[in-house]
mmCIF file of C-alpha atoms in Angstrom:
data_model
loop_
_atom_site.group_PDB
_atom_site.id
_atom_site.type_symbol
_atom_site.label_atom_id
_atom_site.label_comp_id
_atom_site.label_asym_id
_atom_site.label_seq_id
_atom_site.Cartn_x
_atom_site.Cartn_y
_atom_site.Cartn_z
ATOM 1 C CA UNK A 1 11.945 16.463 2.696
ATOM 2 C CA UNK A 2 12.570 13.102 0.978
ATOM 3 C CA UNK A 3 14.910 14.789 -1.533
ATOM 4 C CA UNK A 4 16.876 11.724 -2.689
ATOM 5 C CA UNK A 5 13.849 9.461 -2.767
ATOM 6 C CA UNK A 6 11.823 11.956 -4.790
ATOM 7 C CA UNK A 7 14.662 12.355 -7.278
ATOM 8 C CA UNK A 8 15.021 8.589 -7.717
ATOM 9 C CA UNK A 9 11.279 7.968 -8.027
ATOM 10 C CA UNK A 10 10.913 10.658 -10.670
ATOM 11 C CA UNK A 11 13.803 9.125 -12.639
ATOM 12 C CA UNK A 12 11.882 5.850 -12.548
ATOM 13 C CA UNK A 13 8.803 7.498 -14.061
ATOM 14 C CA UNK A 14 6.569 8.166 -11.043
ATOM 15 C CA UNK A 15 4.716 11.334 -10.197
ATOM 16 C CA UNK A 16 5.616 12.278 -6.616
ATOM 17 C CA UNK A 17 3.857 14.523 -4.109
ATOM 18 C CA UNK A 18 5.129 15.229 -0.591
ATOM 19 C CA UNK A 19 3.159 16.309 2.463
ATOM 20 C CA UNK A 20 3.983 17.192 6.037
ATOM 21 C CA UNK A 21 0.947 15.450 7.460
ATOM 22 C CA UNK A 22 -1.641 12.789 6.709
ATOM 23 C CA UNK A 23 -4.335 15.459 6.835
ATOM 24 C CA UNK A 24 -2.654 17.449 4.059
ATOM 25 C CA UNK A 25 -2.262 14.301 1.958
ATOM 26 C CA UNK A 26 -5.924 13.415 2.484
ATOM 27 C CA UNK A 27 -7.053 16.864 1.351
ATOM 28 C CA UNK A 28 -4.902 16.526 -1.758
ATOM 29 C CA UNK A 29 -6.216 13.060 -2.652
ATOM 30 C CA UNK A 30 -9.798 14.253 -2.214
ATOM 31 C CA UNK A 31 -9.079 17.139 -4.585
ATOM 32 C CA UNK A 32 -7.608 14.792 -7.208
ATOM 33 C CA UNK A 33 -10.121 11.941 -7.056
ATOM 34 C CA UNK A 34 -13.749 12.885 -7.705
ATOM 35 C CA UNK A 35 -16.728 10.941 -9.052
ATOM 36 C CA UNK A 36 -14.596 7.867 -9.664
ATOM 37 C CA UNK A 37 -14.646 4.206 -8.783
ATOM 38 C CA UNK A 38 -11.852 3.648 -6.282
ATOM 39 C CA UNK A 39 -10.348 0.416 -4.972
ATOM 40 C CA UNK A 40 -8.380 0.178 -1.739
ATOM 41 C CA UNK A 41 -5.776 -2.373 -0.821
ATOM 42 C CA UNK A 42 -5.638 -3.646 2.736
ATOM 43 C CA UNK A 43 -3.854 -0.870 4.620
ATOM 44 C CA UNK A 44 -3.558 0.480 8.119
ATOM 45 C CA UNK A 45 -2.147 3.684 6.622
ATOM 46 C CA UNK A 46 -5.374 4.355 4.716
ATOM 47 C CA UNK A 47 -7.405 3.455 7.799
ATOM 48 C CA UNK A 48 -5.455 5.828 10.034
ATOM 49 C CA UNK A 49 -5.972 8.610 7.505
ATOM 50 C CA UNK A 50 -9.755 8.091 7.427
ATOM 51 C CA UNK A 51 -9.464 8.088 3.651
ATOM 52 C CA UNK A 52 -12.308 5.664 3.016
ATOM 53 C CA UNK A 53 -14.820 7.921 4.756
ATOM 54 C CA UNK A 54 -13.673 11.123 3.091
ATOM 55 C CA UNK A 55 -13.396 9.718 -0.445
ATOM 56 C CA UNK A 56 -16.707 7.839 -0.138
ATOM 57 C CA UNK A 57 -18.532 11.154 0.140
ATOM 58 C CA UNK A 58 -17.911 11.885 -3.548
ATOM 59 C CA UNK A 59 -16.681 8.605 -5.037
ATOM 60 C CA UNK A 60 -17.679 4.933 -5.085
ATOM 61 C CA UNK A 61 -15.025 3.242 -2.942
ATOM 62 C CA UNK A 62 -14.502 -0.510 -2.607
ATOM 63 C CA UNK A 63 -12.593 -1.816 0.406
ATOM 64 C CA UNK A 64 -12.645 -5.275 1.925
ATOM 65 C CA UNK A 65 -10.962 -4.289 5.201
ATOM 66 C CA UNK A 66 -13.157 -5.142 8.181
ATOM 67 C CA UNK A 67 -15.538 -7.405 6.232
ATOM 68 C CA UNK A 68 -15.551 -10.755 8.044
ATOM 69 C CA UNK A 69 -17.764 -12.721 5.641
ATOM 70 C CA UNK A 70 -15.393 -14.487 3.216
ATOM 71 C CA UNK A 71 -17.655 -14.318 0.164
ATOM 72 C CA UNK A 72 -18.529 -10.654 0.730
ATOM 73 C CA UNK A 73 -14.848 -9.853 1.220
ATOM 74 C CA UNK A 74 -13.947 -11.665 -1.997
ATOM 75 C CA UNK A 75 -16.637 -9.785 -3.936
ATOM 76 C CA UNK A 76 -15.403 -6.458 -2.564
ATOM 77 C CA UNK A 77 -11.814 -7.256 -3.551
ATOM 78 C CA UNK A 78 -12.984 -8.083 -7.084
ATOM 79 C CA UNK A 79 -14.791 -4.744 -7.325
ATOM 80 C CA UNK A 80 -11.708 -2.949 -6.024
ATOM 81 C CA UNK A 81 -9.576 -4.666 -8.649
ATOM 82 C CA UNK A 82 -11.915 -3.421 -11.390
ATOM 83 C CA UNK A 83 -12.007 0.203 -10.189
ATOM 84 C CA UNK A 84 -10.597 3.055 -12.255
ATOM 85 C CA UNK A 85 -8.383 4.243 -9.387
ATOM 86 C CA UNK A 86 -6.471 2.068 -6.928
ATOM 87 C CA UNK A 87 -4.922 3.226 -3.658
ATOM 88 C CA UNK A 88 -2.472 1.233 -1.587
ATOM 89 C CA UNK A 89 0.315 1.748 0.847
ATOM 90 C CA UNK A 90 3.516 -0.306 0.688
ATOM 91 C CA UNK A 91 5.415 -2.632 2.998
ATOM 92 C CA UNK A 92 8.749 -1.072 2.105
ATOM 93 C CA UNK A 93 10.239 1.488 -0.244
ATOM 94 C CA UNK A 94 13.950 1.941 -0.882
ATOM 95 C CA UNK A 95 15.660 5.317 -1.145
ATOM 96 C CA UNK A 96 16.790 3.992 -4.527
ATOM 97 C CA UNK A 97 13.144 3.726 -5.642
ATOM 98 C CA UNK A 98 12.169 0.048 -5.436
ATOM 99 C CA UNK A 99 8.629 -0.452 -4.105
ATOM 100 C CA UNK A 100 7.927 -3.686 -2.224
ATOM 101 C CA UNK A 101 4.685 -5.338 -1.184
ATOM 102 C CA UNK A 102 3.929 -8.716 0.364
ATOM 103 C CA UNK A 103 0.425 -10.165 0.245
ATOM 104 C CA UNK A 104 -1.619 -13.169 1.331
ATOM 105 C CA UNK A 105 -4.544 -13.212 -1.121
ATOM 106 C CA UNK A 106 -2.392 -11.321 -3.648
ATOM 107 C CA UNK A 107 -5.289 -9.083 -4.682
ATOM 108 C CA UNK A 108 -3.284 -6.029 -3.684
ATOM 109 C CA UNK A 109 -0.109 -6.931 -5.545
ATOM 110 C CA UNK A 110 -2.227 -7.897 -8.570
ATOM 111 C CA UNK A 111 -3.916 -4.501 -8.568
ATOM 112 C CA UNK A 112 -0.828 -2.373 -8.149
ATOM 113 C CA UNK A 113 0.914 -3.823 -11.188
ATOM 114 C CA UNK A 114 -1.806 -3.648 -13.861
ATOM 115 C CA UNK A 115 -5.351 -2.702 -14.793
ATOM 116 C CA UNK A 116 -6.160 0.731 -13.367
ATOM 117 C CA UNK A 117 -6.162 4.188 -14.888
ATOM 118 C CA UNK A 118 -4.125 5.423 -11.951
ATOM 119 C CA UNK A 119 -2.503 3.924 -8.879
ATOM 120 C CA UNK A 120 -1.601 5.929 -5.795
ATOM 121 C CA UNK A 121 0.936 4.694 -3.238
ATOM 122 C CA UNK A 122 0.389 6.441 0.104
ATOM 123 C CA UNK A 123 3.522 6.106 2.204
ATOM 124 C CA UNK A 124 4.478 7.238 5.697
ATOM 125 C CA UNK A 125 8.125 7.990 6.464
ATOM 126 C CA UNK A 126 8.490 4.800 8.518
ATOM 127 C CA UNK A 127 8.217 2.697 5.338
ATOM 128 C CA UNK A 128 11.390 4.168 3.830
ATOM 129 C CA UNK A 129 14.610 2.121 3.913
ATOM 130 C CA UNK A 130 18.079 2.950 2.612
ATOM 131 C CA UNK A 131 18.238 0.351 -0.167
ATOM 132 C CA UNK A 132 16.459 -2.610 -1.756
ATOM 133 C CA UNK A 133 17.746 -5.210 0.709
ATOM 134 C CA UNK A 134 16.723 -3.064 3.674
ATOM 135 C CA UNK A 135 13.273 -2.407 2.208
ATOM 136 C CA UNK A 136 12.737 -6.123 1.595
ATOM 137 C CA UNK A 137 13.920 -6.901 5.116
ATOM 138 C CA UNK A 138 11.472 -4.332 6.475
ATOM 139 C CA UNK A 139 8.587 -5.809 4.489
ATOM 140 C CA UNK A 140 9.306 -9.327 5.742
ATOM 141 C CA UNK A 141 10.385 -8.660 9.313
ATOM 142 C CA UNK A 142 8.435 -5.564 10.344
ATOM 143 C CA UNK A 143 5.287 -5.208 8.239
ATOM 144 C CA UNK A 144 4.600 -8.936 7.858
ATOM 145 C CA UNK A 145 4.678 -9.881 11.550
ATOM 146 C CA UNK A 146 2.717 -6.815 12.651
ATOM 147 C CA UNK A 147 0.009 -7.482 10.068
ATOM 148 C CA UNK A 148 -0.138 -11.162 11.021
ATOM 149 C CA UNK A 149 -0.608 -10.160 14.662
ATOM 150 C CA UNK A 150 -3.302 -7.621 13.728
ATOM 151 C CA UNK A 151 -5.174 -10.269 11.739
ATOM 152 C CA UNK A 152 -4.911 -12.825 14.531
ATOM 153 C CA UNK A 153 -3.056 -15.292 12.327
ATOM 154 C CA UNK A 154 -1.758 -18.453 13.960
ATOM 155 C CA UNK A 155 1.825 -18.016 12.771
ATOM 156 C CA UNK A 156 5.168 -17.847 14.594
ATOM 157 C CA UNK A 157 5.669 -14.234 13.535
ATOM 158 C CA UNK A 158 2.301 -13.172 14.961
ATOM 159 C CA UNK A 159 3.272 -14.598 18.351
ATOM 160 C CA UNK A 160 6.145 -12.168 18.884
ATOM 161 C CA UNK A 161 5.648 -9.655 16.001
ATOM 162 C CA UNK A 162 9.429 -9.325 15.713
ATOM 163 C CA UNK A 163 10.560 -11.278 12.659
ATOM 164 C CA UNK A 164 9.645 -13.585 9.799
ATOM 165 C CA UNK A 165 10.212 -17.298 10.439
ATOM 166 C CA UNK A 166 9.550 -18.329 6.825
ATOM 167 C CA UNK A 167 6.917 -20.666 8.238
ATOM 168 C CA UNK A 168 4.701 -23.242 6.578
ATOM 169 C CA UNK A 169 1.620 -22.331 8.594
ATOM 170 C CA UNK A 170 -1.695 -22.663 6.714
ATOM 171 C CA UNK A 171 -2.466 -19.140 7.979
ATOM 172 C CA UNK A 172 0.757 -17.651 6.596
ATOM 173 C CA UNK A 173 -0.074 -14.209 5.183
ATOM 174 C CA UNK A 174 3.122 -13.652 3.172
ATOM 175 C CA UNK A 175 2.429 -15.674 0.023
ATOM 176 C CA UNK A 176 3.193 -13.250 -2.774
ATOM 177 C CA UNK A 177 5.890 -10.625 -3.293
ATOM 178 C CA UNK A 178 5.924 -7.733 -5.744
ATOM 179 C CA UNK A 179 8.864 -5.500 -6.490
ATOM 180 C CA UNK A 180 8.442 -2.517 -8.779
ATOM 181 C CA UNK A 181 11.854 -1.667 -10.205
ATOM 182 C CA UNK A 182 10.231 1.265 -11.981
ATOM 183 C CA UNK A 183 6.823 2.565 -13.007
ATOM 184 C CA UNK A 184 4.874 -0.033 -14.994
ATOM 185 C CA UNK A 185 4.494 0.868 -18.652
ATOM 186 C CA UNK A 186 0.704 1.296 -18.595
ATOM 187 C CA UNK A 187 -1.348 3.622 -16.417
ATOM 188 C CA UNK A 188 -0.401 6.562 -14.226
ATOM 189 C CA UNK A 189 1.354 6.110 -10.898
ATOM 190 C CA UNK A 190 1.742 8.678 -8.138
ATOM 191 C CA UNK A 191 3.684 8.238 -4.932
ATOM 192 C CA UNK A 192 2.369 10.221 -1.965
ATOM 193 C CA UNK A 193 5.106 10.677 0.655
ATOM 194 C CA UNK A 194 4.020 11.798 4.133
ATOM 195 C CA UNK A 195 6.316 13.040 6.872
ATOM 196 C CA UNK A 196 4.493 11.052 9.560
ATOM 197 C CA UNK A 197 4.645 7.507 10.903
ATOM 198 C CA UNK A 198 1.699 5.665 9.359
ATOM 199 C CA UNK A 199 0.763 1.989 9.257
ATOM 200 C CA UNK A 200 3.169 -0.896 9.586
#
């Protein structure tokens, strides 16, 4: 399972753990993260896994997803960015190891590159692409439009959820791009690969 990807990620300095199901991955994460402050990036993968509820039973977890009040959402994102542990999914990951995320507020891409004791990337098999170009294409033309539609953004991509139009809409959600060519030099990073379709 994920043999080539695991090999390439480990060469790039990441810890890697593989699981057959989201439930198994959730059990593992709950065993690894205890009595910590934990920040979540916006993620349908984490929502589908019910990870906020399970981790919140024995950790202090900060997540802005579902908070409609702008100021409260901003405050929650700031707390998440200051947490010891940060958990995010990705918009695309290449078999060659590049990890790609696109963001609107850019809180998520800010958090995954610096400032936490450990970052976990939780990734369903549908996020994997054969190479960097394919992973970037997936992030822009699959994840971006589906997230825009979910958020009710008034953008061309949200209307059909099929492709990026590189629009100039004031509600455009793809405003920042991060590419990790390898593990950042500070902090621990672990990639959690799950043999299920999760998120966008």
